[in-house]
Coordinates of C-alpha atoms in Angstrom, one line a residue:
M329 CA 116.1 171.2 -11.4
L330 CA 113.8 169.4 -13.8
A331 CA 110.3 169.9 -12.5
H332 CA 108.1 168.4 -15.2
L333 CA 108.4 166.5 -18.5
S334 CA 105.7 166.1 -21.1
I335 CA 106.2 163.9 -24.2
S336 CA 103.7 163.4 -27.1
N337 CA 104.0 161.0 -30.0
F338 CA 107.7 160.3 -29.4
A339 CA 108.9 156.8 -30.4
V340 CA 106.6 154.4 -28.6
V341 CA 105.3 157.1 -26.3
K342 CA 101.8 158.3 -27.2
Q343 CA 101.3 160.7 -24.2
L344 CA 103.5 160.9 -21.1
S345 CA 103.4 163.5 -18.4
V346 CA 105.6 163.1 -15.3
H347 CA 106.5 165.3 -12.4
L348 CA 110.0 165.0 -11.1
E349 CA 111.0 165.4 -7.4
K350 CA 114.2 166.4 -5.7
G351 CA 116.7 163.8 -4.5
L352 CA 117.5 160.5 -6.2
T353 CA 114.8 159.1 -8.5
A354 CA 115.2 155.5 -9.7
I355 CA 113.7 154.6 -13.1
T356 CA 113.0 150.9 -13.4
G357 CA 111.0 148.6 -15.6
E358 CA 111.1 145.5 -17.8
T359 CA 113.7 145.1 -20.5
G360 CA 112.6 146.8 -23.7
A361 CA 109.9 148.9 -21.9
G362 CA 111.6 152.1 -23.0
K363 CA 113.3 153.3 -19.8
S364 CA 115.7 155.4 -21.8
I365 CA 113.1 157.2 -23.9
A366 CA 112.8 160.1 -21.4
I367 CA 116.5 160.5 -21.6
D368 CA 116.4 160.5 -25.4
A369 CA 113.6 163.1 -25.3
L370 CA 115.6 165.3 -22.9
S371 CA 118.6 165.0 -25.2
L372 CA 116.5 166.7 -27.9
C373 CA 115.7 169.5 -25.5
L374 CA 119.5 169.9 -24.9
G375 CA 120.1 170.5 -28.6
E376 CA 120.6 167.0 -30.1
R377 CA 119.6 166.7 -33.8
A378 CA 116.2 165.3 -34.5
D379 CA 115.2 162.4 -36.7
A380 CA 111.9 161.8 -38.4
N381 CA 112.0 158.2 -37.0
A382 CA 111.5 159.7 -33.6
V383 CA 107.9 160.6 -34.5
R384 CA 105.4 157.9 -33.4
K385 CA 104.0 155.9 -36.3
G386 CA 100.8 157.5 -37.6
A387 CA 101.4 160.9 -35.9
A388 CA 102.0 164.2 -37.6
K389 CA 104.6 165.4 -35.1
A390 CA 106.3 164.7 -31.8
E391 CA 106.4 167.3 -29.1
I392 CA 108.6 167.4 -25.9
I393 CA 108.2 170.0 -23.2
A394 CA 110.6 170.2 -20.3
H395 CA 110.0 172.6 -17.4
F396 CA 113.0 173.5 -15.3
S397 CA 113.0 175.4 -12.0
L398 CA 115.8 178.0 -11.9
S399 CA 115.8 178.8 -8.2
N400 CA 119.5 179.4 -7.3
N401 CA 120.6 178.7 -10.9
L402 CA 122.4 182.0 -11.6
L403 CA 124.3 180.7 -14.6
A404 CA 121.1 179.6 -16.5
K405 CA 119.4 182.9 -15.6
A406 CA 122.4 184.9 -16.9
F407 CA 122.3 182.9 -20.2
L408 CA 118.6 183.6 -20.7
N409 CA 119.1 187.3 -20.0
E410 CA 122.1 187.5 -22.3
H411 CA 120.1 185.9 -25.2
E412 CA 116.8 187.7 -24.3
L413 CA 115.0 184.4 -23.6
T414 CA 113.8 185.1 -20.1
S415 CA 110.2 184.3 -19.2
D416 CA 108.0 187.3 -18.8
E417 CA 105.8 185.5 -16.2
D418 CA 108.4 183.9 -13.9
E419 CA 112.2 184.4 -14.1
N420 CA 112.6 181.3 -11.9
S421 CA 111.1 179.0 -14.5
C422 CA 112.3 177.9 -17.9
F423 CA 110.2 176.0 -20.5
I424 CA 112.0 174.2 -23.4
R425 CA 109.8 172.9 -26.2
R426 CA 110.9 170.8 -29.1
I427 CA 108.7 169.8 -32.1
I428 CA 109.7 167.3 -34.7
S429 CA 107.5 166.8 -37.8
K430 CA 107.1 163.4 -39.5
E431 CA 109.1 164.9 -42.4
G432 CA 112.1 165.4 -40.1
R433 CA 111.8 169.2 -39.7
S434 CA 112.4 170.5 -36.2
K435 CA 111.5 173.6 -34.2
A436 CA 112.8 174.7 -30.8
F437 CA 111.4 177.2 -28.3
I438 CA 112.8 178.6 -25.0
N439 CA 110.1 180.2 -22.9
G440 CA 107.9 180.5 -26.1
I441 CA 110.7 182.2 -28.1
P442 CA 112.1 180.5 -31.1
A443 CA 115.6 179.2 -30.4
S444 CA 118.5 177.6 -32.3
L445 CA 120.1 174.2 -31.4
Q446 CA 123.2 176.1 -30.4
Q447 CA 121.2 178.1 -27.9
L448 CA 119.7 174.9 -26.5
K449 CA 123.1 173.4 -26.1
G450 CA 124.4 176.6 -24.5
L451 CA 121.5 176.7 -22.0
G452 CA 121.5 172.9 -21.5
Q453 CA 125.0 172.8 -19.9
Y454 CA 123.6 174.8 -17.0
L455 CA 120.5 172.7 -16.5
L456 CA 121.2 169.0 -16.9
A457 CA 124.0 166.5 -17.5
I458 CA 123.4 163.0 -19.0
H459 CA 125.8 160.2 -18.3
G460 CA 125.1 157.4 -20.7
Q461 CA 125.8 153.7 -20.6
N462 CA 129.0 154.1 -22.5
T463 CA 130.2 157.2 -20.8
H464 CA 132.8 155.2 -18.8
L465 CA 134.3 153.9 -22.0
Q466 CA 135.4 157.5 -22.7
L467 CA 137.8 157.0 -19.8
L468 CA 140.0 155.0 -22.1
K469 CA 140.7 158.0 -24.3
E470 CA 143.6 160.2 -23.5
E471 CA 141.8 163.5 -24.5
Y472 CA 138.9 162.6 -22.2
Q473 CA 141.4 161.9 -19.3
R474 CA 143.0 165.3 -20.0
D475 CA 139.7 167.1 -20.0
L476 CA 138.8 165.5 -16.7
I477 CA 142.0 166.9 -15.1
D478 CA 141.3 170.3 -16.6
A479 CA 137.7 170.3 -15.3
Y480 CA 138.9 169.2 -11.9
A481 CA 141.7 171.8 -11.7
N482 CA 139.3 174.6 -13.0
H483 CA 142.3 176.4 -14.5
N484 CA 140.4 177.9 -17.4
E485 CA 142.7 181.0 -17.5
L486 CA 145.7 178.8 -18.1
I487 CA 143.9 176.8 -20.9
E488 CA 142.9 180.1 -22.5
A489 CA 146.5 181.4 -22.3
V490 CA 147.7 178.3 -24.1
K491 CA 145.1 178.7 -26.8
I492 CA 145.9 182.3 -27.4
T493 CA 149.7 181.7 -27.6
Y494 CA 149.1 178.7 -29.9
D495 CA 146.9 180.7 -32.2
A496 CA 149.5 183.5 -32.4
W497 CA 152.3 181.0 -33.1
R498 CA 150.2 179.2 -35.7
E499 CA 149.3 182.4 -37.6
K500 CA 152.9 183.5 -37.7
Q501 CA 154.1 180.0 -38.6
K502 CA 151.6 179.8 -41.5
T503 CA 152.8 183.2 -42.9
L504 CA 156.4 182.1 -42.6
Q505 CA 155.7 178.8 -44.3
N506 CA 154.0 180.6 -47.2
L507 CA 156.9 182.9 -47.6
Q508 CA 159.4 180.1 -47.5
A509 CA 157.4 178.1 -50.0
Q510 CA 157.4 181.0 -52.4
A511 CA 161.1 181.7 -51.8
Q512 CA 162.4 180.3 -55.1
Q513 CA 159.7 181.9 -57.2
R514 CA 160.3 185.2 -55.4
E515 CA 164.1 185.0 -56.0
D516 CA 163.5 184.3 -59.7
R517 CA 161.2 187.3 -59.9
L518 CA 163.6 189.5 -58.0
Q519 CA 166.4 188.7 -60.5
L520 CA 164.2 189.6 -63.4
L521 CA 163.0 192.8 -61.8
T522 CA 166.5 193.8 -60.8
Y523 CA 167.5 193.9 -64.5
Q524 CA 164.2 195.5 -65.7
V525 CA 164.1 198.2 -63.1
H526 CA 167.8 199.0 -63.5
E527 CA 167.2 199.3 -67.3
L528 CA 164.2 201.6 -66.8
D529 CA 166.0 203.6 -64.0
D530 CA 168.8 204.3 -66.5
F531 CA 166.4 205.5 -69.1
A532 CA 164.5 207.5 -66.4
I533 CA 161.5 208.6 -68.5
E534 CA 159.4 211.3 -66.8
E535 CA 155.7 211.4 -66.5
G536 CA 154.2 212.7 -69.8
E537 CA 157.7 212.9 -71.4
F538 CA 157.0 210.5 -74.3
E539 CA 154.2 212.8 -75.6
E540 CA 156.6 215.7 -75.4
I541 CA 159.4 213.8 -77.2
E542 CA 157.0 212.7 -79.9
T543 CA 155.8 216.3 -80.5
E544 CA 159.4 217.6 -80.6
H545 CA 160.5 214.9 -82.9
K546 CA 157.8 215.7 -85.4
R547 CA 158.7 219.4 -85.3
L548 CA 162.5 218.9 -85.7
S549 CA 162.0 216.2 -88.4
N550 CA 160.0 218.7 -90.5
G551 CA 161.8 221.9 -89.5
Q552 CA 162.9 222.9 -93.0
S553 CA 159.4 222.5 -94.5
L554 CA 157.8 224.3 -91.6
L555 CA 160.2 227.3 -92.1
E556 CA 159.7 227.5 -95.8
Q557 CA 155.9 227.3 -95.6
A558 CA 155.8 229.9 -92.8
Q559 CA 158.0 232.3 -94.7
T560 CA 155.9 231.9 -97.9
S561 CA 152.8 232.6 -95.9
V562 CA 154.3 235.8 -94.4
Y563 CA 155.3 236.9 -97.9
N564 CA 151.8 236.2 -99.3
L565 CA 150.0 237.7 -96.4
Y566 CA 152.1 240.9 -95.8
E567 CA 155.3 241.4 -97.8
S568 CA 154.6 240.7 -101.5
D569 CA 154.9 244.0 -103.6
E570 CA 152.9 242.4 -106.4
G571 CA 149.9 242.0 -104.2
N572 CA 149.6 240.6 -100.6
A573 CA 146.5 239.6 -98.7
L574 CA 146.7 242.7 -96.4
S575 CA 146.9 245.2 -99.3
V576 CA 144.0 243.5 -101.1
I577 CA 141.8 243.8 -98.0
Q578 CA 142.8 247.4 -97.4
N579 CA 142.1 248.2 -101.1
S580 CA 138.7 246.7 -100.8
V581 CA 138.0 248.7 -97.7
E582 CA 138.8 252.0 -99.5
R583 CA 136.7 251.2 -102.5
L584 CA 133.7 250.1 -100.5
G585 CA 134.1 253.1 -98.2
E586 CA 133.5 255.4 -101.2
L587 CA 130.2 253.6 -101.8
E588 CA 129.1 253.5 -98.2
T589 CA 127.3 256.8 -98.6
H590 CA 125.1 255.3 -101.3
D591 CA 124.2 252.1 -99.4
A592 CA 124.4 251.9 -95.6
S593 CA 124.2 248.1 -95.7
L594 CA 127.9 248.1 -96.7
T595 CA 128.8 249.4 -93.3
P596 CA 129.0 246.0 -91.5
I597 CA 130.9 244.4 -94.3
I598 CA 133.5 247.2 -94.2
A599 CA 133.8 246.6 -90.4
M600 CA 134.4 242.9 -91.0
L601 CA 137.1 243.7 -93.6
N602 CA 138.8 246.1 -91.2
D603 CA 138.8 243.3 -88.6
A604 CA 140.2 240.9 -91.2
A605 CA 143.0 243.3 -92.0
I606 CA 143.9 243.5 -88.3
Q607 CA 143.9 239.7 -88.0
V608 CA 146.1 239.3 -91.1
E609 CA 148.5 241.8 -89.9
E610 CA 148.7 240.1 -86.5
A611 CA 149.0 236.7 -88.0
S612 CA 151.9 237.9 -90.2
R613 CA 153.7 239.2 -87.2
E614 CA 153.3 235.9 -85.3
L615 CA 154.5 234.0 -88.3
R616 CA 157.5 236.2 -88.7
S617 CA 158.3 235.6 -85.0
Y618 CA 157.7 231.9 -85.5
C619 CA 160.3 231.9 -88.3
D620 CA 162.8 233.8 -86.2
H621 CA 162.6 231.3 -83.3
L622 CA 162.2 228.1 -85.3
E623 CA 165.4 226.0 -84.8
I624 CA 166.7 223.7 -87.3
D625 CA 169.2 221.8 -85.1
P626 CA 170.5 218.5 -86.6
L627 CA 172.3 217.7 -83.3
R628 CA 169.1 218.1 -81.2
L629 CA 167.2 216.1 -83.8
Q630 CA 169.7 213.3 -83.4
Q631 CA 169.3 213.4 -79.6
V632 CA 165.5 213.4 -79.8
E633 CA 165.5 210.6 -82.4
A634 CA 167.7 208.5 -80.2
R635 CA 165.5 208.9 -77.1
Y636 CA 162.3 208.4 -79.1
A637 CA 163.7 205.2 -80.5
K638 CA 164.9 204.0 -77.1
A639 CA 161.4 204.6 -75.7
M640 CA 159.8 202.7 -78.5
E641 CA 162.3 199.8 -78.0
L642 CA 161.6 199.6 -74.2
A643 CA 157.9 199.8 -74.8
K644 CA 158.0 196.9 -77.2
K645 CA 160.3 194.9 -74.9
H646 CA 158.0 195.3 -71.9
M647 CA 154.9 194.8 -74.0
V648 CA 153.3 198.1 -73.1
M649 CA 152.3 201.2 -75.0
P650 CA 155.1 203.8 -75.1
E651 CA 152.7 206.3 -73.4
S652 CA 152.5 203.9 -70.5
L653 CA 156.2 203.4 -70.0
Y654 CA 156.4 205.7 -67.0
E655 CA 153.5 204.0 -65.2
H656 CA 155.0 200.6 -66.0
H657 CA 158.3 201.7 -64.6
Q658 CA 156.7 202.8 -61.4
A659 CA 154.7 199.5 -61.0
L660 CA 157.8 197.4 -61.5
T661 CA 159.7 199.5 -59.0
A662 CA 156.9 199.1 -56.4
E663 CA 156.8 195.3 -57.0
F664 CA 160.6 195.2 -56.6
N665 CA 160.4 197.1 -53.3
A666 CA 157.6 194.9 -52.0
L667 CA 159.5 191.7 -52.8
G668 CA 162.5 193.2 -51.0
E669 CA 160.3 193.9 -48.0
Q670 CA 159.1 190.3 -48.0
E671 CA 162.7 189.2 -47.8
T672 CA 163.2 191.5 -44.8
L673 CA 159.9 190.2 -43.4
L674 CA 161.0 186.6 -43.8
G675 CA 164.0 187.3 -41.5
T676 CA 161.8 189.2 -39.0
L677 CA 159.1 186.5 -39.1
E678 CA 161.6 183.7 -38.3
G679 CA 162.4 185.7 -35.1
D680 CA 158.7 186.3 -34.4
V681 CA 157.9 182.6 -34.8
A682 CA 160.7 181.6 -32.4
K683 CA 159.5 184.2 -29.9
S684 CA 155.8 183.1 -30.2
R685 CA 156.9 179.5 -29.7
D686 CA 158.8 180.5 -26.5
E687 CA 155.6 182.3 -25.3
Y688 CA 153.6 179.1 -26.1
L689 CA 156.1 177.0 -24.2
V690 CA 155.9 179.2 -21.1
A691 CA 152.1 179.0 -21.2
T692 CA 152.0 175.2 -21.7
G693 CA 154.6 174.8 -19.0
K694 CA 152.4 176.6 -16.5
L695 CA 149.4 174.6 -17.6
S696 CA 151.3 171.3 -17.3
A697 CA 152.4 172.2 -13.8
S698 CA 148.8 172.9 -12.8
R699 CA 147.7 169.6 -14.4
A700 CA 150.3 167.6 -12.6
Q701 CA 149.3 169.1 -9.3
A702 CA 145.6 168.4 -10.0
A703 CA 146.4 164.9 -11.2
V704 CA 147.7 163.9 -7.8
S705 CA 144.7 165.3 -6.0
L706 CA 142.2 163.8 -8.5
A707 CA 143.9 160.4 -8.3
N708 CA 143.6 160.4 -4.5
D709 CA 139.9 161.4 -4.7
I710 CA 139.2 158.6 -7.2
E711 CA 141.1 156.1 -5.2
L712 CA 139.1 157.0 -2.0
Q713 CA 135.8 156.6 -3.9
I714 CA 136.5 153.3 -5.6
R715 CA 137.9 151.7 -2.4
Q716 CA 134.4 152.2 -1.0
M717 CA 133.0 150.3 -4.0
N718 CA 134.4 146.9 -3.2
M719 CA 137.9 147.8 -4.6
P720 CA 139.7 148.0 -1.3
H721 CA 143.2 147.5 -2.7
A722 CA 142.9 149.8 -5.6
K723 CA 145.6 152.4 -6.3
V724 CA 145.2 155.1 -8.8
M725 CA 147.9 157.1 -10.6
I726 CA 147.6 159.8 -13.2
D727 CA 150.7 160.6 -15.2
V728 CA 151.1 164.0 -16.8
N729 CA 154.1 164.0 -19.2
Y730 CA 155.2 167.3 -20.7
D731 CA 157.2 167.1 -24.0
E732 CA 158.1 170.5 -25.5
L733 CA 159.3 168.7 -28.7
K734 CA 155.8 167.5 -29.5
K735 CA 154.0 169.2 -32.3
P736 CA 152.2 172.2 -30.8
V737 CA 148.4 171.9 -30.3
S738 CA 145.9 174.2 -28.7
T739 CA 145.5 172.0 -25.7
G740 CA 149.1 172.0 -24.7
L741 CA 152.0 169.6 -24.8
D742 CA 150.9 167.1 -22.2
S743 CA 150.2 163.4 -22.6
V744 CA 147.9 162.1 -19.8
E745 CA 147.5 158.5 -18.7
F746 CA 145.3 157.1 -16.0
K747 CA 146.8 154.0 -14.4
V748 CA 145.2 151.7 -11.9
S749 CA 146.3 148.7 -9.8
T750 CA 143.4 146.7 -8.4
N751 CA 145.3 144.0 -6.5
P752 CA 148.1 144.0 -3.9
G753 CA 151.5 143.5 -5.6
Q754 CA 150.2 144.4 -9.0
D755 CA 151.9 147.2 -10.9
A756 CA 149.7 150.1 -12.0
D757 CA 149.0 150.0 -15.7
K758 CA 146.7 151.5 -18.3
L759 CA 143.0 151.2 -17.5
E760 CA 142.2 148.9 -20.5
K761 CA 144.9 146.5 -19.4
V762 CA 143.9 146.1 -15.8
V763 CA 140.2 146.8 -15.0
S764 CA 137.2 144.7 -15.9
G765 CA 134.0 146.3 -17.3
G766 CA 132.4 146.5 -13.9
E767 CA 135.5 148.1 -12.4
L768 CA 135.7 150.6 -15.2
S769 CA 132.0 151.5 -14.5
R770 CA 132.8 152.1 -10.8
I771 CA 135.8 154.2 -11.7
G772 CA 133.7 156.2 -14.1
L773 CA 130.9 156.7 -11.6
A774 CA 133.5 157.8 -9.0
I775 CA 134.8 160.4 -11.4
Q776 CA 131.3 161.7 -12.2
V777 CA 130.6 162.0 -8.5
I778 CA 133.8 163.9 -7.9
A779 CA 133.1 166.1 -10.9
S780 CA 129.7 166.9 -9.6
D781 CA 131.3 168.0 -6.3
N782 CA 133.4 170.6 -8.2
H783 CA 130.9 171.7 -10.9
A784 CA 127.4 170.9 -9.6
T785 CA 124.8 170.6 -12.3
P786 CA 121.3 171.0 -10.9
T787 CA 120.1 167.8 -12.6
M788 CA 122.1 164.7 -13.4
I789 CA 120.8 161.6 -15.2
F790 CA 122.7 158.2 -15.1
D791 CA 121.6 155.8 -17.8
E792 CA 122.5 152.3 -16.5
V793 CA 126.0 153.3 -15.4
D794 CA 125.8 150.5 -12.9
T795 CA 126.2 147.9 -15.7
G796 CA 128.6 145.1 -14.6
I797 CA 128.0 145.8 -10.9
S798 CA 126.2 143.5 -8.5
G799 CA 125.9 142.4 -4.9
P800 CA 127.4 144.5 -2.1
T801 CA 129.1 146.8 -4.7
A802 CA 125.6 147.7 -6.1
S803 CA 124.5 148.7 -2.6
I804 CA 127.6 150.9 -2.3
V805 CA 127.0 152.5 -5.6
G806 CA 123.3 153.1 -4.7
G807 CA 124.4 154.8 -1.5
L808 CA 126.8 157.0 -3.4
L809 CA 124.1 158.1 -5.8
R810 CA 121.7 158.7 -2.8
R811 CA 124.3 161.0 -1.2
L812 CA 124.7 162.7 -4.5
G813 CA 120.9 163.2 -4.6
K814 CA 121.1 165.1 -1.4
R815 CA 123.1 167.8 -3.2
S816 CA 121.5 167.7 -6.7
Q817 CA 118.5 166.2 -8.5
V818 CA 119.6 162.8 -9.7
M819 CA 117.8 160.3 -11.9
C820 CA 119.1 156.8 -12.5
V821 CA 117.9 154.2 -15.0
T822 CA 118.8 150.9 -13.3
H823 CA 118.0 147.2 -13.2
L824 CA 119.6 146.7 -9.8
P825 CA 117.3 146.5 -6.8
Q826 CA 120.2 147.6 -4.4
V827 CA 120.5 150.8 -6.4
A828 CA 116.7 151.4 -6.8
A829 CA 116.2 150.9 -3.1
Q830 CA 118.5 153.8 -2.3
A831 CA 116.3 156.2 -4.3
H832 CA 114.1 158.8 -2.7
N833 CA 111.6 158.4 -5.4
Q834 CA 110.9 155.7 -8.0
L835 CA 109.3 155.7 -11.5
F836 CA 108.2 152.5 -13.2
V837 CA 108.3 152.2 -17.0
T838 CA 105.8 149.8 -18.5
K839 CA 104.9 148.9 -22.1
L840 CA 101.3 148.2 -23.1
T841 CA 100.1 146.7 -26.4
D842 CA 96.8 145.9 -28.0
G843 CA 98.3 143.7 -30.7
E844 CA 98.3 146.6 -33.2
S845 CA 100.2 149.3 -31.4
T846 CA 102.5 149.7 -28.5
E847 CA 102.6 152.5 -25.9
T848 CA 105.1 153.2 -23.1
Q849 CA 104.0 154.8 -19.8
M850 CA 106.0 156.0 -16.8
L851 CA 104.2 155.8 -13.4
P852 CA 105.3 157.0 -10.0
L853 CA 105.4 154.2 -7.4
T854 CA 103.9 154.3 -4.0
K855 CA 105.7 152.8 -1.0
Q856 CA 103.9 149.4 -1.5
D857 CA 104.4 149.6 -5.3
R858 CA 108.1 150.1 -4.7
V859 CA 108.2 146.9 -2.5
D860 CA 106.6 144.9 -5.3
E861 CA 108.9 146.3 -8.0
L862 CA 112.0 145.7 -5.9
A863 CA 110.8 142.2 -5.3
R864 CA 110.4 141.7 -9.0
L865 CA 113.9 142.9 -9.6
L866 CA 115.2 140.5 -6.9
A867 CA 113.2 137.4 -7.9
G868 CA 112.1 137.9 -11.5
D869 CA 108.6 137.4 -12.7
K870 CA 107.6 135.0 -9.9
I871 CA 107.5 137.1 -6.7
T872 CA 108.0 135.2 -3.5
K873 CA 107.5 136.1 0.1
S874 CA 111.2 136.0 0.6
A875 CA 111.7 138.5 -2.2
L876 CA 109.1 140.8 -0.7
A877 CA 110.8 140.6 2.7
N878 CA 114.2 141.3 1.1
A879 CA 112.6 144.3 -0.7
K880 CA 111.2 145.8 2.5
E881 CA 114.6 145.3 4.2
L882 CA 116.4 147.1 1.3
L883 CA 114.0 150.1 1.6
K884 CA 114.3 150.1 5.4
S885 CA 118.1 150.0 5.2
A886 CA 118.3 152.8 2.6
A887 CA 115.9 155.0 4.6
S888 CA 118.2 154.7 7.7
N889 CA 121.2 156.2 5.7

């Protein structure tokens, strides 16, 4: 529950510190006094975005501190533990602090630890629920009506199953649509690749083959010249009787050998010449062997020239270097196979999409059945509540219509419609066609009370939800809020004395001004103060003895309940 609220320099509040009690607390005051300022401040503590206009004029910053007691609030404690935000001093307490600078910058802290707005919102759902003046207008929206049924039914696992199957269907459907959209482009590309790959398959060049062809082509094209030059070299090096290189070297070795005894420095030169003679002789043998094996084959040359020319032609046609023709062939083949696999995938995906939709329909069908069952029970509960609020002939129906032909969405295939009949003999129809503003407020309040029975929030705040209600109905609504206050901490901003009288505690909001500045204060009322305030609400500014007597009677009647 909310134990204490401290506000500094927020809107028209200069300094406000108020302790909150258990049960139902009524917040009353003059029109324009700022009864909703505390609610606005608490909204910031729950993660609402801040505005520089919230800072009191002339102040550097606004600060709001909310102290919550977490006794028996296991969900809030679990959230704090999970996010490492637990208080080191007292695990049963939680302090939320929000600071807004005049420039509009905002900081948030949970138990003194910096926190994000998302963390404030996550924790806030376990601490406090605010029902504003226009909350009941949400009842006119179909999605809100559907959410009410889901919250009442508490079938979260069915909702999650629908979301999971929807996400799976949507992902497959998206992939299928992309493939279908690219079908013509893919078909055109496949036709081109079919021709190109077939052409390259027929040529079937091997890796590194072009370099080999090029080398062989040069050798065969110049075979006669190679043979003639090789034979001439053998003749000059080894075979010429008129003087070959080998005989010249050998002759030099003999002559220098005769002189070696006269000069030892000739020894290494002679050794080099001997080595040269060996090398010349070896080279001559290799050249002779080369000549013996050198082929001059016109037919082979014709074959090599044809393949070389075809390789050059294909390289030019595919706009690649001839050395890269093999890699290009492999890349086109891989692309061709991938496109073929996509065609196969297209057929498979069509089946997968149909299967995913069937799974989605099964999940939505189960959810719809649960919603329909919950709708009957919720309608009965709402009808019972509003009949106690001066709508004795009211009948409530909630239609849940399942349509598997609707476009799939993550929330299912149901359309939900709340229908009400308020008078005997009147057909039930949509809320906006039947109920008045006051009746809609009562229905909204009944739903909020029912919701609190199923999912109790430790603290609930109602901001003038009794708008459009008066007389005996106001007393009934007040009694309903009082009973709700016995289970949870409830605060209600109200202008109705019948509702305020039912409160266990009462706070009075007043606005003070010195002509230059305005300040709002919130004061707890004593028993006598409450009598005076209720009399003011009953009679206006001029309090009469009759109004005071009526105020005392209202308090006495409420206390007896």
